[in-house]
Amino acid sequence: MSPFQSVTPARTRVPTRHRLLALAAVWLVTRTAMLALLAHDTLPLLGRGAVAREVWKLYQHWYVVLSHGAFPAHDTLWQYPPGAGAVLLSPALLPGLTYFQAFVALTLVTDAVVAVALARAGTRPGRSLRGAGYWTLGLPLLLHVPLARYDVQVTALAVLSLLTLTRFPRAGAALAALGALVKVWPALVLLGVPPGRVTRSAWLWAAVTGSVSFAAFAALFRNPLAFARQQGGRGVQIESLGGTALALATHAGWPGRVRYRYGALEFTGPHVAAVGHLSLALTAAALALLVLWRLRARRRTPATPYDAALSAVLLFTVTSRVISPQYMVWLLGLAAVCLTSRATTQRPVAALVAVASAVSVVAYPALYHEVASCTWTGCALMLTRNGLLAAAAVTSFVRLWRSTKLVPLPGEPARGSNRLPHGALSPS
């Protein structure tokens, strides 16, 4: 063995260890800052208490109802699948704390689990720590909002599912099914599973896990399907793409109004129903495009399942009738998974998502009154944020489509098979 062979491994381990320590330090500093913002939540630019109120008032109220063995069937704000009940009951695991304190503590623990999972994935051969860095620095762009919503927990299930799918498809599929039981969208992470036996096995395990889990919730709680009725009544929320169009229409004389309905500020008035139907039609079109992509995909890279998941969730987000601020947590998590792979095509998309997240917190909570009043400032904010998301969705799907065709991307050597040759991944 030459001296170079004995020295090189030690020299390559030291920088990685330093980067991991730096990531841990940055995580601690940024999460401390997020907690400080949450502690001063009553300040005008931080939402006047509205962000934290979601937990100590609404979530805690649902916790009491769930503790009595029933889902809040007659509460129009309850629009979540049965699995959400498990997340909302989880603060009972920390009996020494108040509900609010326990919820925030568990959210931070989940956030740390995501960061560790991304870091572990990033240290494997052919991988990158960019994903862990992106999550560590990206989540604080949303200020304290992620700590007072349960979307970090949902995103964790989706992230762990994607990181597990390549090595343990059944376990990854089970995690996706559990995530779907909490907030539906994690089911989309299975879209990019390689076709054939792996797909059949993964989708079967997801179906079995979802069915068994739903049956358990139905046995333990009354009214497990109550959420469907409330969700179907949702209108066009002011932060959605359709809502942005309606907000601009108010400056052209449209007589619609903003009202609080189903736990959000929604538009009411002429043509709102048509905008809502158009959003549903666009969602259906997005689903058709994704199915077409899956049928036409001819070659894959190790990053294809990750890229497909981000593209799918972006398309469903931008065509939705509702784009709440916490939806950005989902996109940050999926973009971080993409960045763990050096073969990803989604680096520009991740940048757009990060910028959109920064703009999003200016709209909520900082200047939400401007958005709700449909002022020119509010319209400009939503037009910018939603424009960035729309650009990210289009860019994501186009790059996904091109990466799985036999025609190579610009500057990429042609390949004739579905598998990348050893050493063909681009440098991070």
XYZ file of C-alpha atoms in Angstrom:
428
model
C 0.000 0.000 0.000
C 1.397 3.381 -0.947
C 1.591 6.216 1.599
C -1.026 8.128 -0.425
C -3.535 5.309 0.057
C -3.109 5.347 3.813
C -3.255 9.126 4.204
C -6.102 10.046 1.811
C -9.027 8.579 3.824
C -8.009 10.483 6.977
C -7.663 13.707 5.022
C -11.115 13.336 3.439
C -12.848 12.561 6.740
C -11.674 15.708 8.537
C -13.388 18.283 6.241
C -16.630 16.303 6.370
C -16.538 16.232 10.158
C -15.913 19.965 10.242
C -18.814 20.605 7.901
C -21.122 18.480 10.024
C -20.069 20.365 13.150
C -20.648 23.658 11.347
C -24.107 22.495 10.270
C -24.931 21.537 13.857
C -23.785 24.928 15.111
C -25.806 26.770 12.475
C -28.853 24.647 13.292
C -28.592 25.560 16.989
C -28.156 29.272 16.280
C -30.970 29.512 13.753
C -33.428 27.474 15.827
C -32.655 29.595 18.867
C -33.464 32.653 16.759
C -36.724 31.057 15.598
C -37.676 30.374 19.227
C -36.896 33.979 20.126
C -39.192 35.185 17.336
C -41.929 32.860 18.580
C -41.511 34.254 22.087
C -42.089 37.770 20.687
C -44.939 36.665 18.442
C -47.174 39.536 19.570
C -45.067 42.173 17.781
C -46.860 43.716 14.761
C -44.407 42.475 12.127
C -44.474 38.981 13.643
C -48.214 38.550 13.360
C -49.651 40.121 16.534
C -49.926 36.678 18.130
C -51.739 35.023 15.217
C -48.940 32.536 14.453
C -48.701 31.040 17.944
C -52.476 31.190 18.437
C -52.851 28.321 15.976
C -51.256 25.999 18.536
C -52.371 27.167 21.966
C -55.952 27.846 20.898
C -56.930 25.758 17.862
C -54.648 22.714 18.169
C -55.185 22.536 21.917
C -58.963 22.663 21.413
C -58.742 19.774 18.957
C -56.497 17.935 21.405
C -59.282 18.020 23.998
C -61.844 16.724 21.494
C -59.507 13.977 20.285
C -58.750 12.984 23.856
C -62.423 12.054 24.183
C -62.202 9.602 21.279
C -63.693 11.632 18.425
C -62.607 13.827 15.547
C -64.080 17.369 15.597
C -66.806 16.494 13.078
C -68.820 19.706 13.430
C -65.846 22.076 13.356
C -65.506 23.662 9.906
C -61.800 24.230 10.614
C -61.117 20.489 10.807
C -59.992 19.607 7.273
C -57.290 17.026 7.884
C -57.111 13.222 7.463
C -57.236 11.013 10.568
C -53.452 10.795 10.919
C -53.351 14.460 11.896
C -54.999 13.420 15.135
C -51.904 11.451 16.147
C -49.678 14.507 15.622
C -52.017 16.760 17.590
C -52.146 14.250 20.439
C -48.345 13.821 20.528
C -47.710 16.638 23.086
C -49.140 14.224 25.670
C -45.744 12.492 25.445
C -44.266 15.425 27.403
C -46.589 15.738 30.426
C -44.331 18.148 32.317
C -44.887 20.905 29.745
C -47.876 22.931 28.628
C -49.483 21.867 25.352
C -47.854 24.772 23.517
C -44.397 24.083 24.957
C -44.628 20.367 24.225
C -45.812 20.948 20.657
C -42.948 23.332 19.893
C -40.411 21.026 21.553
C -41.559 18.037 19.488
C -41.500 20.156 16.329
C -37.880 21.090 17.028
C -36.999 17.443 17.642
C -38.616 16.497 14.329
C -36.749 19.316 12.590
C -33.501 17.948 14.015
C -34.357 14.431 12.810
C -34.817 15.785 9.280
C -31.481 17.610 9.439
C -29.676 14.495 10.703
C -31.299 12.279 8.048
C -30.265 14.685 5.293
C -26.739 14.915 6.699
C -26.395 11.131 6.849
C -27.632 10.821 3.288
C -25.204 13.536 2.216
C -22.146 11.698 3.529
C -22.730 8.605 1.386
C -20.706 8.075 -1.813
C -21.997 10.154 -4.700
C -24.028 12.350 -2.350
C -23.761 15.918 -1.072
C -24.258 17.782 2.203
C -25.972 20.569 0.285
C -29.343 19.107 1.197
C -28.666 19.287 4.930
C -27.317 22.812 4.548
C -30.325 23.873 2.506
C -32.770 22.623 5.153
C -30.746 24.090 8.011
C -30.609 27.546 6.428
C -33.862 27.365 4.479
C -36.380 26.676 7.242
C -35.497 29.881 9.175
C -36.465 31.868 6.059
C -40.039 31.237 7.247
C -39.188 32.827 10.627
C -41.162 31.249 13.494
C -44.075 29.952 11.398
C -42.752 26.350 11.088
C -42.594 25.971 14.875
C -46.310 26.715 15.245
C -47.631 24.421 12.516
C -47.446 20.638 12.212
C -46.107 20.735 8.647
C -42.567 19.987 9.845
C -43.840 16.615 11.099
C -45.573 15.893 7.784
C -42.506 16.934 5.817
C -40.344 14.682 7.987
C -42.386 11.645 6.949
C -42.023 12.588 3.278
C -38.283 13.260 3.578
C -37.618 10.006 5.439
C -39.748 8.149 2.916
C -37.720 9.437 -0.034
C -34.374 8.810 1.658
C -35.465 5.273 2.549
C -37.124 4.284 -0.743
C -33.918 3.604 -2.666
C -32.591 1.070 -0.131
C -35.759 -0.163 1.584
C -38.726 0.429 -0.762
C -41.286 -1.164 1.543
C -40.292 0.911 4.555
C -40.199 4.058 2.426
C -43.647 3.311 1.044
C -45.016 2.739 4.552
C -43.676 6.141 5.647
C -45.280 7.790 2.615
C -48.612 6.176 3.494
C -48.394 7.426 7.074
C -47.605 10.896 5.769
C -50.608 10.759 3.447
C -52.806 9.892 6.427
C -51.600 13.083 8.095
C -51.862 15.517 5.157
C -52.440 13.657 1.862
C -49.631 15.177 -0.245
C -46.810 12.807 0.903
C -48.465 10.132 -1.259
C -46.943 12.005 -4.221
C -43.410 11.000 -3.209
C -44.087 7.523 -4.596
C -44.542 8.899 -8.110
C -40.874 8.485 -9.047
C -40.392 4.927 -7.787
C -38.761 2.898 -10.600
C -41.315 0.910 -12.617
C -41.685 -2.832 -12.348
C -41.462 -5.020 -9.298
C -40.214 -2.208 -7.056
C -43.239 -0.068 -7.877
C -45.681 -2.905 -7.316
C -44.109 -3.774 -3.985
C -43.905 -0.147 -2.801
C -47.443 0.761 -3.793
C -48.791 -2.449 -2.275
C -47.072 -1.748 1.034
C -48.311 1.839 0.950
C -51.877 0.652 0.355
C -51.685 -1.948 3.126
C -50.084 0.470 5.603
C -52.620 3.181 4.794
C -55.584 0.814 5.049
C -54.489 -0.762 8.325
C -53.681 2.630 9.861
C -57.000 4.108 8.757
C -58.839 1.104 10.187
C -57.045 1.646 13.498
C -58.082 5.308 13.603
C -61.655 4.359 12.696
C -61.708 1.861 15.555
C -60.272 4.305 18.092
C -62.038 7.530 17.068
C -65.511 8.462 15.902
C -66.100 10.434 12.670
C -62.790 9.604 10.888
C -64.088 10.955 7.546
C -65.383 14.255 8.923
C -62.523 16.149 7.286
C -63.722 15.374 3.750
C -66.909 17.394 4.110
C -65.059 20.478 5.386
C -62.315 20.213 2.791
C -64.833 20.045 -0.038
C -66.341 23.353 1.036
C -63.118 25.321 0.703
C -63.136 28.325 -1.603
C -60.385 30.436 -3.169
C -57.924 31.542 -0.512
C -56.335 34.977 -0.882
C -52.776 33.594 -1.095
C -53.489 31.147 -3.918
C -52.720 31.805 -7.568
C -56.434 32.277 -8.249
C -56.669 34.545 -5.220
C -53.909 36.733 -6.619
C -55.865 37.132 -9.866
C -59.011 38.072 -7.920
C -57.078 40.547 -5.756
C -55.824 42.280 -8.896
C -59.376 42.215 -10.264
C -60.579 44.319 -7.306
C -58.487 47.187 -8.707
C -60.340 46.851 -12.001
C -63.749 47.212 -10.351
C -64.558 43.596 -9.439
C -66.995 43.756 -6.465
C -65.804 40.659 -4.560
C -64.973 40.661 -0.859
C -62.571 38.875 1.466
C -64.188 36.879 4.273
C -62.995 34.461 6.947
C -64.243 30.992 6.009
C -62.986 27.481 6.807
C -60.070 28.790 8.815
C -58.694 31.098 6.107
C -59.380 34.372 4.358
C -61.222 33.568 1.123
C -62.789 35.546 -1.679
C -66.554 35.684 -2.113
C -68.460 37.238 -4.983
C -69.088 36.842 -8.707
C -66.892 34.386 -10.628
C -65.148 33.035 -7.507
C -66.690 29.601 -8.090
C -65.405 29.663 -11.680
C -61.880 30.446 -10.445
C -62.147 27.562 -7.991
C -63.267 25.187 -10.747
C -60.404 26.377 -12.933
C -57.968 25.592 -10.122
C -59.369 22.068 -9.873
C -59.101 21.666 -13.643
C -55.463 22.787 -13.545
C -54.780 20.287 -10.765
C -56.288 17.538 -12.900
C -54.125 18.680 -15.824
C -51.056 18.572 -13.576
C -51.912 15.012 -12.581
C -52.293 14.054 -16.256
C -48.885 15.563 -17.048
C -47.255 13.627 -14.229
C -48.859 10.361 -15.357
C -47.711 11.066 -18.922
C -44.184 11.729 -17.670
C -44.126 8.428 -15.801
C -45.299 6.538 -18.878
C -42.794 8.264 -21.173
C -39.743 8.263 -18.872
C -37.002 6.176 -20.474
C -33.932 6.684 -18.353
C -33.412 7.430 -14.707
C -30.722 8.721 -12.383
C -30.390 8.132 -8.644
C -32.079 11.523 -8.153
C -35.159 10.836 -10.309
C -37.463 9.789 -7.407
C -36.463 12.946 -5.514
C -36.873 15.248 -8.505
C -40.252 13.724 -9.366
C -41.535 14.224 -5.814
C -40.566 17.903 -5.762
C -42.031 18.485 -9.226
C -45.318 16.787 -8.315
C -45.812 18.686 -5.063
C -44.914 21.989 -6.745
C -47.494 21.410 -9.495
C -50.190 20.491 -7.007
C -49.303 23.469 -4.806
C -49.446 26.160 -7.473
C -52.735 24.844 -8.894
C -54.378 24.555 -5.468
C -57.199 26.795 -4.270
C -55.194 27.247 -1.060
C -51.501 28.085 -0.667
C -50.945 28.608 3.036
C -47.570 29.963 4.253
C -46.652 26.633 5.845
C -46.841 24.896 2.456
C -43.380 26.300 1.858
C -42.074 23.896 4.530
C -43.021 20.974 2.266
C -41.175 22.428 -0.701
C -38.065 23.272 1.321
C -37.924 19.702 2.624
C -38.322 18.079 -0.789
C -35.825 20.464 -2.387
C -33.352 19.553 0.363
C -33.739 15.860 -0.481
C -33.025 16.633 -4.139
C -29.850 18.467 -3.193
C -28.491 15.427 -1.345
C -27.913 13.861 -4.769
C -25.276 15.162 -7.151
C -27.400 13.905 -10.045
C -30.363 16.168 -9.293
C -31.742 18.488 -11.977
C -33.529 20.665 -9.437
C -30.834 23.062 -8.193
C -32.380 26.120 -9.911
C -35.774 25.065 -8.562
C -34.406 24.872 -5.019
C -33.102 28.436 -5.396
C -36.522 29.659 -6.565
C -38.233 27.916 -3.635
C -35.841 29.563 -1.170
C -36.503 33.037 -2.602
C -40.261 32.366 -2.626
C -40.033 31.377 1.045
C -38.324 34.649 1.914
C -41.027 36.617 0.094
C -43.744 34.516 1.688
C -42.943 35.640 5.235
C -43.116 39.283 4.163
C -46.673 38.557 3.052
C -47.390 36.517 6.203
C -47.076 37.427 8.965
C -45.368 40.783 8.377
C -47.756 42.477 5.922
C -50.734 40.152 5.934
C -53.117 43.053 6.447
C -51.947 44.417 3.089
C -52.641 41.077 1.421
C -56.062 40.775 3.086
C -56.983 44.312 2.022
C -55.875 43.660 -1.574
C -53.721 46.767 -1.597
C -51.212 47.264 -4.373
C -48.464 46.279 -1.911
C -50.308 43.094 -1.001
C -50.954 42.272 -4.653
C -47.298 42.856 -5.538
C -46.158 40.537 -2.736
C -48.474 37.711 -3.757
C -47.744 38.209 -7.442
C -44.030 37.916 -6.687
C -44.331 34.884 -4.383
C -46.764 32.998 -6.604
C -44.870 33.985 -9.722
C -41.733 32.449 -8.231
C -43.647 29.281 -7.335
C -45.159 29.051 -10.818
C -41.723 29.511 -12.369
C -40.335 26.846 -10.033
C -43.122 24.404 -10.969
C -42.623 24.864 -14.712
C -38.833 24.708 -14.451
C -39.028 21.642 -12.245
C -41.280 19.671 -14.563
C -39.392 20.640 -17.724
C -36.068 19.611 -16.203
C -37.587 16.379 -14.884
C -39.023 15.555 -18.310
C -35.778 16.267 -20.135
C -33.671 14.348 -17.609
C -35.607 11.132 -18.186
C -35.643 11.254 -21.991
C -32.973 9.525 -24.047
C -31.919 12.927 -25.432
C -29.145 14.204 -23.121
C -29.260 17.543 -21.350
C -26.988 20.317 -22.723
C -23.390 19.594 -21.802
C -24.212 16.048 -20.681
C -22.752 13.003 -22.456
C -25.294 10.770 -24.195
C -26.249 7.582 -22.411
C -28.048 4.669 -23.900
C -29.355 2.948 -20.803
C -31.531 3.673 -17.809
C -28.642 3.242 -15.385
C -25.782 5.646 -14.913
C -22.314 4.175 -15.379
C -20.095 4.118 -12.335
C -18.466 7.494 -11.752
C -20.758 9.344 -14.183
C -22.279 11.631 -11.576
C -21.348 15.281 -11.835
C -19.326 16.855 -9.016
C -21.189 18.715 -6.275
